[in-house]
């Protein structure tokens, strides 16, 4: 079965430090890739997406992600963490365009003042 | 605010009961998706409707059913409820084919006692 792996269920970084959240998918065919953020007691908000084209994707709030086919990865980064970035982050994949998003287990990001 | 509305926000009921969750998609969106978020299973795709027709099915139990009405709002019906059905149920909508953003509502938190 197709899966999405997010390494690290909890990540803590200091304010101003680099944020790196990892996501790997399981397919030899490049799927559509998404990162969503969930703040407490809220729904999911799209940060960025990769469908086709440029492999470095820029999203909202200073986040970006790079699609690496050779590594089947789509890691999320932000150069400088802000307190407001504390939330849960989900990587999601639409394999083969079948309109079912498969989500990773999520990574809870904590920002240390 | 994604433009997707869900009611009720919270629902507390007893085992064996039946409940209905309601979702209104963004204006103009033809696709509605239902997801379940639980501690055990994470975020799982349940079912998708497109312009009133069922389009894709995921890990939806036989006790659960959904429909999309002519005005495009959707309802998720959960029957013979069990303790394990306690979860956050999200609705999402989209106006594009696969590979494009799904906009998520704030969710309905269901507690089965």
CSV table of C-alpha atoms in Angstrom, one decimal:
chain,number,residue,atom,x,y,z
A,1,UNK,CA,0.0,0.0,0.0
A,2,UNK,CA,1.1,3.5,-0.7
A,3,UNK,CA,2.4,5.3,2.4
A,4,UNK,CA,3.8,8.6,3.6
A,5,UNK,CA,6.5,8.7,6.2
A,6,UNK,CA,7.2,11.7,8.4
A,7,UNK,CA,10.4,11.2,10.4
A,8,UNK,CA,10.1,12.6,13.9
A,9,UNK,CA,6.7,13.0,15.5
A,10,UNK,CA,8.1,15.9,17.6
A,11,UNK,CA,10.6,18.4,16.5
A,12,UNK,CA,11.9,21.3,18.7
A,13,UNK,CA,13.9,24.2,17.4
A,14,UNK,CA,15.0,27.5,18.8
A,15,UNK,CA,13.5,30.7,17.6
A,16,UNK,CA,15.5,31.9,14.6
A,17,UNK,CA,16.9,28.5,13.9
A,18,UNK,CA,16.4,26.4,10.7
A,19,UNK,CA,13.2,24.3,10.6
A,20,UNK,CA,13.5,21.0,8.7
A,21,UNK,CA,10.6,18.6,8.7
A,22,UNK,CA,11.1,15.4,6.7
A,23,UNK,CA,8.6,13.6,4.4
A,24,UNK,CA,9.2,10.5,2.2
A,25,UNK,CA,6.7,8.9,-0.1
A,26,UNK,CA,6.5,5.4,-1.5
A,27,UNK,CA,6.1,5.5,-5.3
A,28,UNK,CA,8.4,5.2,-8.3
A,29,UNK,CA,6.0,7.5,-10.1
A,30,UNK,CA,6.1,11.2,-9.0
A,31,UNK,CA,2.9,11.9,-7.2
A,32,UNK,CA,1.3,15.2,-6.2
A,33,UNK,CA,2.7,16.4,-2.9
A,34,UNK,CA,1.4,18.7,-0.2
A,35,UNK,CA,2.3,20.1,3.2
A,36,UNK,CA,-0.5,21.2,5.5
A,37,UNK,CA,-0.3,22.9,8.9
A,38,UNK,CA,-2.8,22.4,11.7
A,39,UNK,CA,-3.0,24.9,14.6
A,40,UNK,CA,-4.7,23.7,17.8
A,41,UNK,CA,-8.5,23.3,17.4
A,42,UNK,CA,-8.4,24.3,13.8
A,43,UNK,CA,-8.6,22.7,10.4
A,44,UNK,CA,-5.8,22.1,8.0
A,45,UNK,CA,-4.3,24.9,6.0
A,46,UNK,CA,-2.2,24.3,2.9
A,47,UNK,CA,1.4,25.5,3.1
A,48,UNK,CA,2.6,24.5,-0.3
A,49,UNK,CA,2.2,21.9,-3.0
A,50,UNK,CA,4.1,20.3,-5.8
A,51,UNK,CA,2.3,19.1,-8.9
A,52,UNK,CA,4.7,19.5,-11.8
A,53,UNK,CA,7.5,21.8,-12.9
A,54,UNK,CA,10.0,23.4,-10.6
A,55,UNK,CA,11.1,21.1,-7.8
A,56,UNK,CA,11.7,23.8,-5.3
A,57,UNK,CA,8.3,25.0,-4.1
A,58,UNK,CA,7.7,28.2,-2.1
A,59,UNK,CA,4.7,28.4,0.2
A,60,UNK,CA,3.2,30.7,2.7
A,61,UNK,CA,4.8,32.0,5.9
A,62,UNK,CA,8.3,31.6,4.5
A,63,UNK,CA,8.2,27.8,4.1
A,64,UNK,CA,9.5,26.0,1.1
A,65,UNK,CA,10.0,22.4,0.1
A,66,UNK,CA,12.1,20.5,-2.5
A,67,UNK,CA,10.9,17.5,-4.4
A,68,UNK,CA,13.7,15.0,-4.9
A,69,UNK,CA,12.6,12.2,-7.1
A,70,UNK,CA,15.8,10.2,-6.5
A,71,UNK,CA,15.2,10.3,-2.8
A,72,UNK,CA,11.4,10.1,-2.9
A,73,UNK,CA,11.4,13.0,-0.5
A,74,UNK,CA,9.6,16.3,0.0
A,75,UNK,CA,11.2,17.9,3.0
A,76,UNK,CA,9.8,21.1,4.4
A,77,UNK,CA,12.2,23.9,5.5
A,78,UNK,CA,12.1,27.4,6.8
A,79,UNK,CA,15.3,29.4,7.3
A,80,UNK,CA,14.3,31.1,10.6
A,81,UNK,CA,11.7,29.7,13.0
A,82,UNK,CA,9.2,32.0,14.6
A,83,UNK,CA,7.1,31.4,17.6
A,84,UNK,CA,4.0,31.5,15.5
A,85,UNK,CA,5.2,28.4,13.6
A,86,UNK,CA,4.4,26.1,16.5
A,87,UNK,CA,1.8,23.7,15.2
A,88,UNK,CA,1.4,20.2,13.7
A,89,UNK,CA,2.6,19.7,10.2
A,90,UNK,CA,1.3,17.0,7.8
A,91,UNK,CA,2.8,15.8,4.6
A,92,UNK,CA,0.1,14.5,2.2
A,93,UNK,CA,0.4,12.7,-1.1
A,94,UNK,CA,-2.1,12.2,-4.0
A,95,UNK,CA,-0.8,9.1,-5.6
A,96,UNK,CA,-1.5,8.7,-9.3
A,97,UNK,CA,-4.0,11.5,-9.2
A,98,UNK,CA,-6.7,9.3,-7.6
A,99,UNK,CA,-8.0,12.1,-5.5
A,100,UNK,CA,-7.4,10.4,-2.2
A,101,UNK,CA,-4.9,12.3,0.0
A,102,UNK,CA,-2.7,9.9,2.0
A,103,UNK,CA,-1.4,11.7,5.0
A,104,UNK,CA,1.7,11.2,7.1
A,105,UNK,CA,1.4,10.8,10.9
A,106,UNK,CA,2.3,14.4,11.4
A,107,UNK,CA,5.1,16.3,13.1
A,108,UNK,CA,4.5,18.5,16.1
A,109,UNK,CA,6.8,21.5,15.9
A,110,UNK,CA,7.7,23.3,19.1
A,111,UNK,CA,9.6,26.6,19.0
A,112,UNK,CA,11.9,27.3,22.0
A,113,UNK,CA,12.2,31.0,22.9
B,1,UNK,CA,-11.1,31.0,6.9
B,2,UNK,CA,-11.1,28.4,4.1
B,3,UNK,CA,-14.7,29.0,3.1
B,4,UNK,CA,-15.7,25.5,4.1
B,5,UNK,CA,-18.2,25.3,6.9
B,6,UNK,CA,-19.0,22.3,9.1
B,7,UNK,CA,-21.7,21.8,11.7
B,8,UNK,CA,-21.9,21.0,14.5
B,9,UNK,CA,-18.5,21.9,15.9
B,10,UNK,CA,-18.9,19.4,18.7
B,11,UNK,CA,-21.1,16.4,19.1
B,12,UNK,CA,-21.4,14.2,22.2
B,13,UNK,CA,-23.5,11.1,21.9
B,14,UNK,CA,-23.8,7.5,23.2
B,15,UNK,CA,-22.8,4.2,21.8
B,16,UNK,CA,-25.3,2.7,19.4
B,17,UNK,CA,-26.7,6.1,18.3
B,18,UNK,CA,-26.7,7.7,14.9
B,19,UNK,CA,-25.5,11.2,14.0
B,20,UNK,CA,-25.3,13.4,11.0
B,21,UNK,CA,-22.4,15.7,10.2
B,22,UNK,CA,-23.0,18.5,7.7
B,23,UNK,CA,-20.5,20.2,5.4
B,24,UNK,CA,-21.0,23.2,3.1
B,25,UNK,CA,-18.2,23.5,0.5
B,26,UNK,CA,-16.6,26.7,-0.8
B,27,UNK,CA,-18.8,28.5,-3.3
B,28,UNK,CA,-18.4,26.9,-6.7
B,29,UNK,CA,-16.5,23.8,-5.5
B,30,UNK,CA,-18.0,20.6,-6.9
B,31,UNK,CA,-15.9,18.1,-5.0
B,32,UNK,CA,-16.4,17.3,-1.3
B,33,UNK,CA,-14.1,15.0,0.7
B,34,UNK,CA,-14.5,13.5,4.1
B,35,UNK,CA,-11.6,12.6,6.4
B,36,UNK,CA,-11.4,11.2,9.9
B,37,UNK,CA,-8.6,12.2,12.3
B,38,UNK,CA,-8.1,10.0,15.3
B,39,UNK,CA,-5.2,9.3,17.6
B,40,UNK,CA,-5.1,5.6,16.5
B,41,UNK,CA,-5.4,6.0,12.8
B,42,UNK,CA,-4.2,9.5,12.1
B,43,UNK,CA,-5.8,11.4,9.2
B,44,UNK,CA,-7.7,9.0,6.9
B,45,UNK,CA,-9.6,9.6,3.7
B,46,UNK,CA,-13.2,8.3,3.9
B,47,UNK,CA,-15.1,9.2,0.8
B,48,UNK,CA,-15.4,11.8,-2.0
B,49,UNK,CA,-18.4,13.1,-3.9
B,50,UNK,CA,-18.3,15.1,-7.1
B,51,UNK,CA,-21.3,17.0,-8.2
B,52,UNK,CA,-23.7,14.7,-6.3
B,53,UNK,CA,-22.0,11.4,-7.3
B,54,UNK,CA,-19.8,9.2,-5.3
B,55,UNK,CA,-16.3,9.4,-6.9
B,56,UNK,CA,-13.8,7.7,-4.6
B,57,UNK,CA,-14.0,5.6,-1.5
B,58,UNK,CA,-11.4,5.1,1.2
B,59,UNK,CA,-11.4,3.4,4.6
B,60,UNK,CA,-15.0,4.1,5.3
B,61,UNK,CA,-16.9,1.6,7.5
B,62,UNK,CA,-20.2,0.1,6.3
B,63,UNK,CA,-21.9,1.8,9.3
B,64,UNK,CA,-20.9,5.2,7.7
B,65,UNK,CA,-22.5,6.7,4.7
B,66,UNK,CA,-22.5,10.0,2.9
B,67,UNK,CA,-24.3,12.0,0.3
B,68,UNK,CA,-24.0,15.2,-1.6
B,69,UNK,CA,-27.2,17.2,-2.3
B,70,UNK,CA,-28.1,19.3,-5.4
B,71,UNK,CA,-27.0,22.4,-3.6
B,72,UNK,CA,-23.6,20.7,-3.2
B,73,UNK,CA,-23.6,20.5,0.6
B,74,UNK,CA,-22.8,17.1,2.0
B,75,UNK,CA,-23.7,15.0,5.0
B,76,UNK,CA,-21.8,12.2,6.6
B,77,UNK,CA,-24.0,9.8,8.5
B,78,UNK,CA,-22.5,7.6,11.3
B,79,UNK,CA,-24.7,4.9,12.8
B,80,UNK,CA,-24.4,2.2,15.5
B,81,UNK,CA,-21.7,4.4,17.0
B,82,UNK,CA,-18.9,2.8,18.9
B,83,UNK,CA,-16.3,4.3,21.3
B,84,UNK,CA,-13.7,4.0,18.6
B,85,UNK,CA,-15.6,6.3,16.3
B,86,UNK,CA,-14.7,9.2,18.5
B,87,UNK,CA,-12.6,11.5,16.3
B,88,UNK,CA,-12.3,14.7,14.5
B,89,UNK,CA,-14.2,14.6,11.2
B,90,UNK,CA,-13.0,17.0,8.5
B,91,UNK,CA,-14.7,18.0,5.3
B,92,UNK,CA,-12.7,19.4,2.4
B,93,UNK,CA,-13.7,20.8,-0.9
B,94,UNK,CA,-12.0,21.4,-4.3
B,95,UNK,CA,-13.0,22.8,-7.6
B,96,UNK,CA,-10.3,21.1,-9.6
B,97,UNK,CA,-9.3,17.6,-10.6
B,98,UNK,CA,-6.8,15.7,-8.6
B,99,UNK,CA,-3.5,17.2,-7.8
B,100,UNK,CA,-4.9,20.5,-6.7
B,101,UNK,CA,-5.6,22.0,-3.3
B,102,UNK,CA,-8.3,20.6,-1.1
B,103,UNK,CA,-9.7,23.3,1.3
B,104,UNK,CA,-10.4,22.0,4.7
B,105,UNK,CA,-13.2,23.0,7.1
B,106,UNK,CA,-12.7,23.4,10.9
B,107,UNK,CA,-13.9,19.9,11.6
B,108,UNK,CA,-16.6,18.3,13.8
B,109,UNK,CA,-15.3,16.7,17.0
B,110,UNK,CA,-17.4,13.6,17.8
B,111,UNK,CA,-17.3,12.1,21.2
B,112,UNK,CA,-19.0,8.8,21.8
B,113,UNK,CA,-19.6,7.9,25.4
